[in-house]
mmCIF file of C-alpha atoms in Angstrom:
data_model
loop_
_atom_site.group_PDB
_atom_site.id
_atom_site.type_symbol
_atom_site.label_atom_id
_atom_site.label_comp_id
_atom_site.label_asym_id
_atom_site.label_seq_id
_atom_site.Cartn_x
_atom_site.Cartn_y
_atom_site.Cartn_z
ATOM 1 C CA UNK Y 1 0.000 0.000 0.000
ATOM 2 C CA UNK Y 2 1.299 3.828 -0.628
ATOM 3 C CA UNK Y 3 2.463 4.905 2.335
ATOM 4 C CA UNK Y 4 3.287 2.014 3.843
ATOM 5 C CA UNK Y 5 2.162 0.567 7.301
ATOM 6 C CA UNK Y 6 1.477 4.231 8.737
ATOM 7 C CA UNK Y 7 -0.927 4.906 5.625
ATOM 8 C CA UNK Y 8 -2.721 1.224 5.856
ATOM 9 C CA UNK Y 9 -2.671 1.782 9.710
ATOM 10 C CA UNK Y 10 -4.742 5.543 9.402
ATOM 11 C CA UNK Y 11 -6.844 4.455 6.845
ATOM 12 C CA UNK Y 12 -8.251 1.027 8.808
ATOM 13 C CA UNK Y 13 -8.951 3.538 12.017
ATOM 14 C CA UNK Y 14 -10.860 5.738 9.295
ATOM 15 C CA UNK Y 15 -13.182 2.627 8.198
ATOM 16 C CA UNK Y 16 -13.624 1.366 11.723
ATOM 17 C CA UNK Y 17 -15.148 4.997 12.899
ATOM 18 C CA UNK Y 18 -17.139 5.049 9.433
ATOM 19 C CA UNK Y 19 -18.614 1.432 10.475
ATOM 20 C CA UNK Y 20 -19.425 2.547 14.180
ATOM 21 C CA UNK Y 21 -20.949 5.839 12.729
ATOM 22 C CA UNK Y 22 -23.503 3.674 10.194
ATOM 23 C CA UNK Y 23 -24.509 2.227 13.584
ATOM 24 C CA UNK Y 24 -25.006 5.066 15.477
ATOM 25 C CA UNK Y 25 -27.854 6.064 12.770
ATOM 26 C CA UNK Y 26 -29.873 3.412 14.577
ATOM 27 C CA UNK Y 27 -30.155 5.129 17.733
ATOM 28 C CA UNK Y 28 -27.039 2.864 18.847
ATOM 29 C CA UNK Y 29 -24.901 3.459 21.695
ATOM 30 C CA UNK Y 30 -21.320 2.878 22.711
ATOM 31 C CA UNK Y 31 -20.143 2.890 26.319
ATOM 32 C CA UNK Y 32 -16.182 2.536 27.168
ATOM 33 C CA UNK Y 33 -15.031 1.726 30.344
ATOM 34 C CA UNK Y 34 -11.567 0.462 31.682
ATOM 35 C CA UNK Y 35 -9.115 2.688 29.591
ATOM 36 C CA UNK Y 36 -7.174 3.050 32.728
ATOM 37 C CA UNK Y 37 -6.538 -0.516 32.782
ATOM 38 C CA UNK Y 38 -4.301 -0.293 29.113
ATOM 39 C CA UNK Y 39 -0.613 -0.445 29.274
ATOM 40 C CA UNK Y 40 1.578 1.658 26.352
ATOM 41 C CA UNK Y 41 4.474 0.394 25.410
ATOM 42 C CA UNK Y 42 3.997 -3.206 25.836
ATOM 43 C CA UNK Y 43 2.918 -6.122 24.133
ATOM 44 C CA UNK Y 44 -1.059 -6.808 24.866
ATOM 45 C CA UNK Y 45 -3.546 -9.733 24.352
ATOM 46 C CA UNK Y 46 -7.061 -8.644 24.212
ATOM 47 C CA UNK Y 47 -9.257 -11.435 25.576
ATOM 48 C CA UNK Y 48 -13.261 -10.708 24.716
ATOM 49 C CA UNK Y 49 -16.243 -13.057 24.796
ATOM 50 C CA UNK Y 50 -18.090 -12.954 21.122
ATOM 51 C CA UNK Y 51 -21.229 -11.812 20.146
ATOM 52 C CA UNK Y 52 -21.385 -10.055 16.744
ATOM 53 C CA UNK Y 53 -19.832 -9.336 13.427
ATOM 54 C CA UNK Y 54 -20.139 -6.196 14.977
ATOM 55 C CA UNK Y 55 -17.869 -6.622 17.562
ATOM 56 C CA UNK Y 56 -14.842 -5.610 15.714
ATOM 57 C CA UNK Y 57 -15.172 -2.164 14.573
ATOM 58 C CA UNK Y 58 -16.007 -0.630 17.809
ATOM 59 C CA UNK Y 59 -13.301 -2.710 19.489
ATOM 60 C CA UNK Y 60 -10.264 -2.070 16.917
ATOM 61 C CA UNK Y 61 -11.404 1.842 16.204
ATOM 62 C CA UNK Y 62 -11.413 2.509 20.345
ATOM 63 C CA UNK Y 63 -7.757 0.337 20.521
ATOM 64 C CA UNK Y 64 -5.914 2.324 17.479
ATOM 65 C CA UNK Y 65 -3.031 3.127 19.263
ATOM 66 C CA UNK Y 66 -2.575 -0.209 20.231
ATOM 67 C CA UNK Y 67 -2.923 -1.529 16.930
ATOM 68 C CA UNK Y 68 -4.966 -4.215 17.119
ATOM 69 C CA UNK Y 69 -4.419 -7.586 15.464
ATOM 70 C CA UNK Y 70 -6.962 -10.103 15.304
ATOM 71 C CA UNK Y 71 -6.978 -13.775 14.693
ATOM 72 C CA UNK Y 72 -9.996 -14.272 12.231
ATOM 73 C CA UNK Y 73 -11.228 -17.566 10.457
ATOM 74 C CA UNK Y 74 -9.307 -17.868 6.655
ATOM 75 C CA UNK Y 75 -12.521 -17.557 5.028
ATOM 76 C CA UNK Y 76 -12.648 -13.760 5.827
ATOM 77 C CA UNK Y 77 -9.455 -12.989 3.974
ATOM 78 C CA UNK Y 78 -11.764 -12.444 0.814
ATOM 79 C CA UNK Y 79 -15.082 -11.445 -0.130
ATOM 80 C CA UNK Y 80 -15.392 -8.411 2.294
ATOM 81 C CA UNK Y 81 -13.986 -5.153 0.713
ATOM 82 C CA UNK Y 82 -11.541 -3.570 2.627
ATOM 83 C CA UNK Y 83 -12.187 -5.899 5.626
ATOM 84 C CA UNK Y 84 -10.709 -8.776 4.064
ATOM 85 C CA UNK Y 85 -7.355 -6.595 2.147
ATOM 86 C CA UNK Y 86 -7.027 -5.391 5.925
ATOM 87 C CA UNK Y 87 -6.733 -8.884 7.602
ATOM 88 C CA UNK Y 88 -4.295 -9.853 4.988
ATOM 89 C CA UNK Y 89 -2.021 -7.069 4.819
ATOM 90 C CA UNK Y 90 -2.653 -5.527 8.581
ATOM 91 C CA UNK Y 91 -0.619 -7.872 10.515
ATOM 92 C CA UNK Y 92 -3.805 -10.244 11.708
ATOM 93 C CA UNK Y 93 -3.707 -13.976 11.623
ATOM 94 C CA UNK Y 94 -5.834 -15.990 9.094
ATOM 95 C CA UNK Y 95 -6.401 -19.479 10.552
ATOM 96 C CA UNK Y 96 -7.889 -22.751 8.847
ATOM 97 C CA UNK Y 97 -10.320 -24.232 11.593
ATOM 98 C CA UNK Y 98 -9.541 -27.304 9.427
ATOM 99 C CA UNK Y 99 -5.974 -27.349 9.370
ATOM 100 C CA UNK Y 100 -4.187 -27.305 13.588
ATOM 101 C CA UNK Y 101 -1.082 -26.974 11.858
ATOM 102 C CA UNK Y 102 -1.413 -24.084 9.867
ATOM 103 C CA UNK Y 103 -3.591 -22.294 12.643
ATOM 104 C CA UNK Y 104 -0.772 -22.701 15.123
ATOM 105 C CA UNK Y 105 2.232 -21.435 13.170
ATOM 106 C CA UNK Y 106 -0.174 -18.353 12.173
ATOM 107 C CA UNK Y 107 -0.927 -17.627 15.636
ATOM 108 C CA UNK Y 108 2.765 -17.895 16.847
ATOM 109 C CA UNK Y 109 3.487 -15.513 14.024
ATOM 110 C CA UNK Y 110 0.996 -13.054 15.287
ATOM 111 C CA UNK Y 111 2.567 -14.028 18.824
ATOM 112 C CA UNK Y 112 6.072 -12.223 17.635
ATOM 113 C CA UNK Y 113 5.013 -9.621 16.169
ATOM 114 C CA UNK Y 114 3.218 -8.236 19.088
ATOM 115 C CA UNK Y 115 6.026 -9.404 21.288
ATOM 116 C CA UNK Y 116 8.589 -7.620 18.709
ATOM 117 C CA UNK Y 117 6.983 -3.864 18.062
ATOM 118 C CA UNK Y 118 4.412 -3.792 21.662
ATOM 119 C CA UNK Y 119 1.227 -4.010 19.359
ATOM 120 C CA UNK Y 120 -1.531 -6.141 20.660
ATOM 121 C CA UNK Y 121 -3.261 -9.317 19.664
ATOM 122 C CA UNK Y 122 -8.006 -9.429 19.879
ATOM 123 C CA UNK Y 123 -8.805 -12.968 20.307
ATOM 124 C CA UNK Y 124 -12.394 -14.018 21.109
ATOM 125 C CA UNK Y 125 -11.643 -17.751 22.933
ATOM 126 C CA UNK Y 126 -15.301 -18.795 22.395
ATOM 127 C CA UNK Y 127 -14.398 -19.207 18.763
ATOM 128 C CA UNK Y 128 -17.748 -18.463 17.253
ATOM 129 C CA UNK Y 129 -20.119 -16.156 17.936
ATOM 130 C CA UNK Y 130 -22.852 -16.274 20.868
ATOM 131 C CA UNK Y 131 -25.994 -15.295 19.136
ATOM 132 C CA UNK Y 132 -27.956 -14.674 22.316
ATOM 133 C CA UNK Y 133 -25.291 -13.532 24.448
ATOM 134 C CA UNK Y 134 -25.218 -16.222 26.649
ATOM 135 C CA UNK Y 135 -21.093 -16.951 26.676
ATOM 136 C CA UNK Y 136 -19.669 -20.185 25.460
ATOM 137 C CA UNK Y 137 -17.107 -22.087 27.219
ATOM 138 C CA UNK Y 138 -13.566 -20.776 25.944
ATOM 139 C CA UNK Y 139 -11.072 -22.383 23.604
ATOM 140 C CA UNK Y 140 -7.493 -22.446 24.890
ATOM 141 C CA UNK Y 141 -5.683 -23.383 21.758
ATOM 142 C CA UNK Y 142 -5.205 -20.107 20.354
ATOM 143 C CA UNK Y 143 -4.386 -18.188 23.219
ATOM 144 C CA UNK Y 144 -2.043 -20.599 24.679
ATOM 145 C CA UNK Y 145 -0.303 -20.222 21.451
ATOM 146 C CA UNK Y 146 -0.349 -16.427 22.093
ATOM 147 C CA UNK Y 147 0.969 -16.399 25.669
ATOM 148 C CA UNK Y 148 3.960 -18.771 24.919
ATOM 149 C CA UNK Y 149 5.249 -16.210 21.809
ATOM 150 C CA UNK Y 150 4.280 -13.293 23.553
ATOM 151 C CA UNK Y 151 5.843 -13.940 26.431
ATOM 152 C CA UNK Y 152 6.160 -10.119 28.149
ATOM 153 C CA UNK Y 153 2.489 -9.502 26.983
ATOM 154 C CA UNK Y 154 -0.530 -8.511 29.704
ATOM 155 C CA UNK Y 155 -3.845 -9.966 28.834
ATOM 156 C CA UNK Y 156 -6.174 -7.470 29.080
ATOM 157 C CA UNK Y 157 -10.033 -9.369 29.756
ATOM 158 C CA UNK Y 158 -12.871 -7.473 27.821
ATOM 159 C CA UNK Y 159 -16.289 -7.840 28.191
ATOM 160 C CA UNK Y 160 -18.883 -7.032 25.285
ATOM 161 C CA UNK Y 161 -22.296 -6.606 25.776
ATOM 162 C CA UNK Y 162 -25.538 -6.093 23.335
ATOM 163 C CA UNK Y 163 -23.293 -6.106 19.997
ATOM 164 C CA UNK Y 164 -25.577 -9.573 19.318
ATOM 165 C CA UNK Y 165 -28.730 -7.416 19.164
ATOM 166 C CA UNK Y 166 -28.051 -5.176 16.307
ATOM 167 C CA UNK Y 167 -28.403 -8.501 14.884
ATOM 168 C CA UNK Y 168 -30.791 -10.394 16.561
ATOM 169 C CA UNK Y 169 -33.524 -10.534 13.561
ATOM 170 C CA UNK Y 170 -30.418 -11.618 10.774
ATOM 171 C CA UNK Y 171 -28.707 -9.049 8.733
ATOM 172 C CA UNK Y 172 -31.805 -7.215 8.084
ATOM 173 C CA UNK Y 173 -33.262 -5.540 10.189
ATOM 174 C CA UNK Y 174 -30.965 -4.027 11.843
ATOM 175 C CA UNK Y 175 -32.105 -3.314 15.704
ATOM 176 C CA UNK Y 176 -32.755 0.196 16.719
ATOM 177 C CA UNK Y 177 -32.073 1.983 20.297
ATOM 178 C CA UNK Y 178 -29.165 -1.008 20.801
ATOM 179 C CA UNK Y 179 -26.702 0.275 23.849
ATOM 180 C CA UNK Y 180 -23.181 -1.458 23.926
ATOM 181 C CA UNK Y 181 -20.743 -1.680 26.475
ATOM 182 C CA UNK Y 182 -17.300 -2.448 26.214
ATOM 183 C CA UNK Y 183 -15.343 -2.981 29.615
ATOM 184 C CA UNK Y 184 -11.810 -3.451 29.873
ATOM 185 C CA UNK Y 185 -10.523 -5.623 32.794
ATOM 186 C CA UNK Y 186 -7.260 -5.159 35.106
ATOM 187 C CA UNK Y 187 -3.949 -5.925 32.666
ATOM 188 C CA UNK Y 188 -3.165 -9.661 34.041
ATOM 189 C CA UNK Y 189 0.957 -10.410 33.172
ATOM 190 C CA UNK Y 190 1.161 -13.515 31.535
ATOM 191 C CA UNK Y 191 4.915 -14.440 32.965
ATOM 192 C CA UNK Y 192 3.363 -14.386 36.497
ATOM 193 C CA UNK Y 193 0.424 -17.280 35.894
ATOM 194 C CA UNK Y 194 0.611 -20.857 34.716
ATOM 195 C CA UNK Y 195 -1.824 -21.301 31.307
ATOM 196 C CA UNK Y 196 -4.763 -22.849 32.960
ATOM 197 C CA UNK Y 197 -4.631 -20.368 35.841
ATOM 198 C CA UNK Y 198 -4.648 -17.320 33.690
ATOM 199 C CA UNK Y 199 -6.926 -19.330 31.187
ATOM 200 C CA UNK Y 200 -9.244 -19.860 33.951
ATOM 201 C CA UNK Y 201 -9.315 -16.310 35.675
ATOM 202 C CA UNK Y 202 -10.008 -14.514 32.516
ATOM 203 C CA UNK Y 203 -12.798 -16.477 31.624
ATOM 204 C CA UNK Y 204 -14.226 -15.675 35.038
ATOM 205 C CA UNK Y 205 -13.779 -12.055 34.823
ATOM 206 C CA UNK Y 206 -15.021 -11.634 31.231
ATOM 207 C CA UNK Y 207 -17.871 -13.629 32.256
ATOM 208 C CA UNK Y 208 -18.946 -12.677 35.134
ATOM 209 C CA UNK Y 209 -19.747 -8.832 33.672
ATOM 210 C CA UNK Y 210 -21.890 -10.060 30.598
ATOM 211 C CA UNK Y 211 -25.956 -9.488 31.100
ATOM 212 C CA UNK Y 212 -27.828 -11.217 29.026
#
């Protein structure tokens, strides 16, 4: 891209805000809490239960200066204008749900490059989307992956709530009036927890905020 990474980076902040914008047309709301929480300067792993397609715009527009990564399902690398160019060329990992293999080595990849420049990684452990919010039990493939490459990163537990009813009646409609919250949690430092502890914890706290 002209302009290089600085150029690509500006421009995906630009779509995200245009994205959360067409939303706000409905009569939708966006709530931040928890910026104290971030850390500059060093590597971060965003941990967030799942509810939405709609959970990444507000999520990666609020984190620009953290530049967001995210680890996304293959399929999305085409067919979405500007979506899919950005999760090929932005630094995210494309993994093939089919293929443990692949999906490993393109995690670990996104693992160093976070751990190299102090850029952050968005995973959503649930690995598909909760339709009704109700959380699903999480995954710890891909963020055990994470927390072994990344290995000064803070996790940094997020909780989402509501993005699943701008969608609750399928693409179309689109719900009206919808207010989302985004919370982020205290920074947890990965060096100072075994997996299954940290695993465990952040499942609790992401959980444990979600109304349904």
């Amino acid at each position: 891209m002209i302009g290089g990474y600085s150029a690509h980076h500006k421009s995906v902040k630009l779509l995200n805000k245009l994205l959360v914008d067409c939303t706000r047309i409905l009569g939708t709301t966006y709530t931040y809490s928890g910026h104290e929480n971030l850390i500059k300067n060093v590597p971060l792993i965003f941990v967030s239960n799942h509810q939405s397609m709609y959970d990444i715009s507000p999520i990666e527009y609020d984190l620009s200066d953290y530049h967001p990564k995210f680890i996304s399902k293959i399929e999305l690398g085409k067919g979405f204008p500007s979506i899919s160019y950005n999760l090929r060329n932005g630094g995210s990992a494309l993994i093939d749900r089919k293929n443990g293999k692949q999906a490993i080595e393109e995690i670990k990849k996104l693992a160093l490059y976070i751990q190299k420049n102090n850029y952050s990684a968005v995973i959503f452990p649930e690995g598909t989307r909760s339709k009704d919010g109700t959380p699903k039990a999480f995954k710890e493939n891909g963020l055990k992956v994470l927390t072994k490459y990344a290995k000064d990163a803070y996790i940094i537990p997020v909780t989402l709530n509501n993005t699943w009813k701008l969608n609750r009646y399928g693409i179309f409609p689109m719900n009206v009036g919808t207010k989302i919250t985004i919370q982020y949690h205290k920074p947890l430092k990965v060096s100072e927890y075994k997996f299954q502890e940290i695993l465990e914890l952040t499942e609790k706290v992401v959980t444990e905020s979600i109304t349904t």
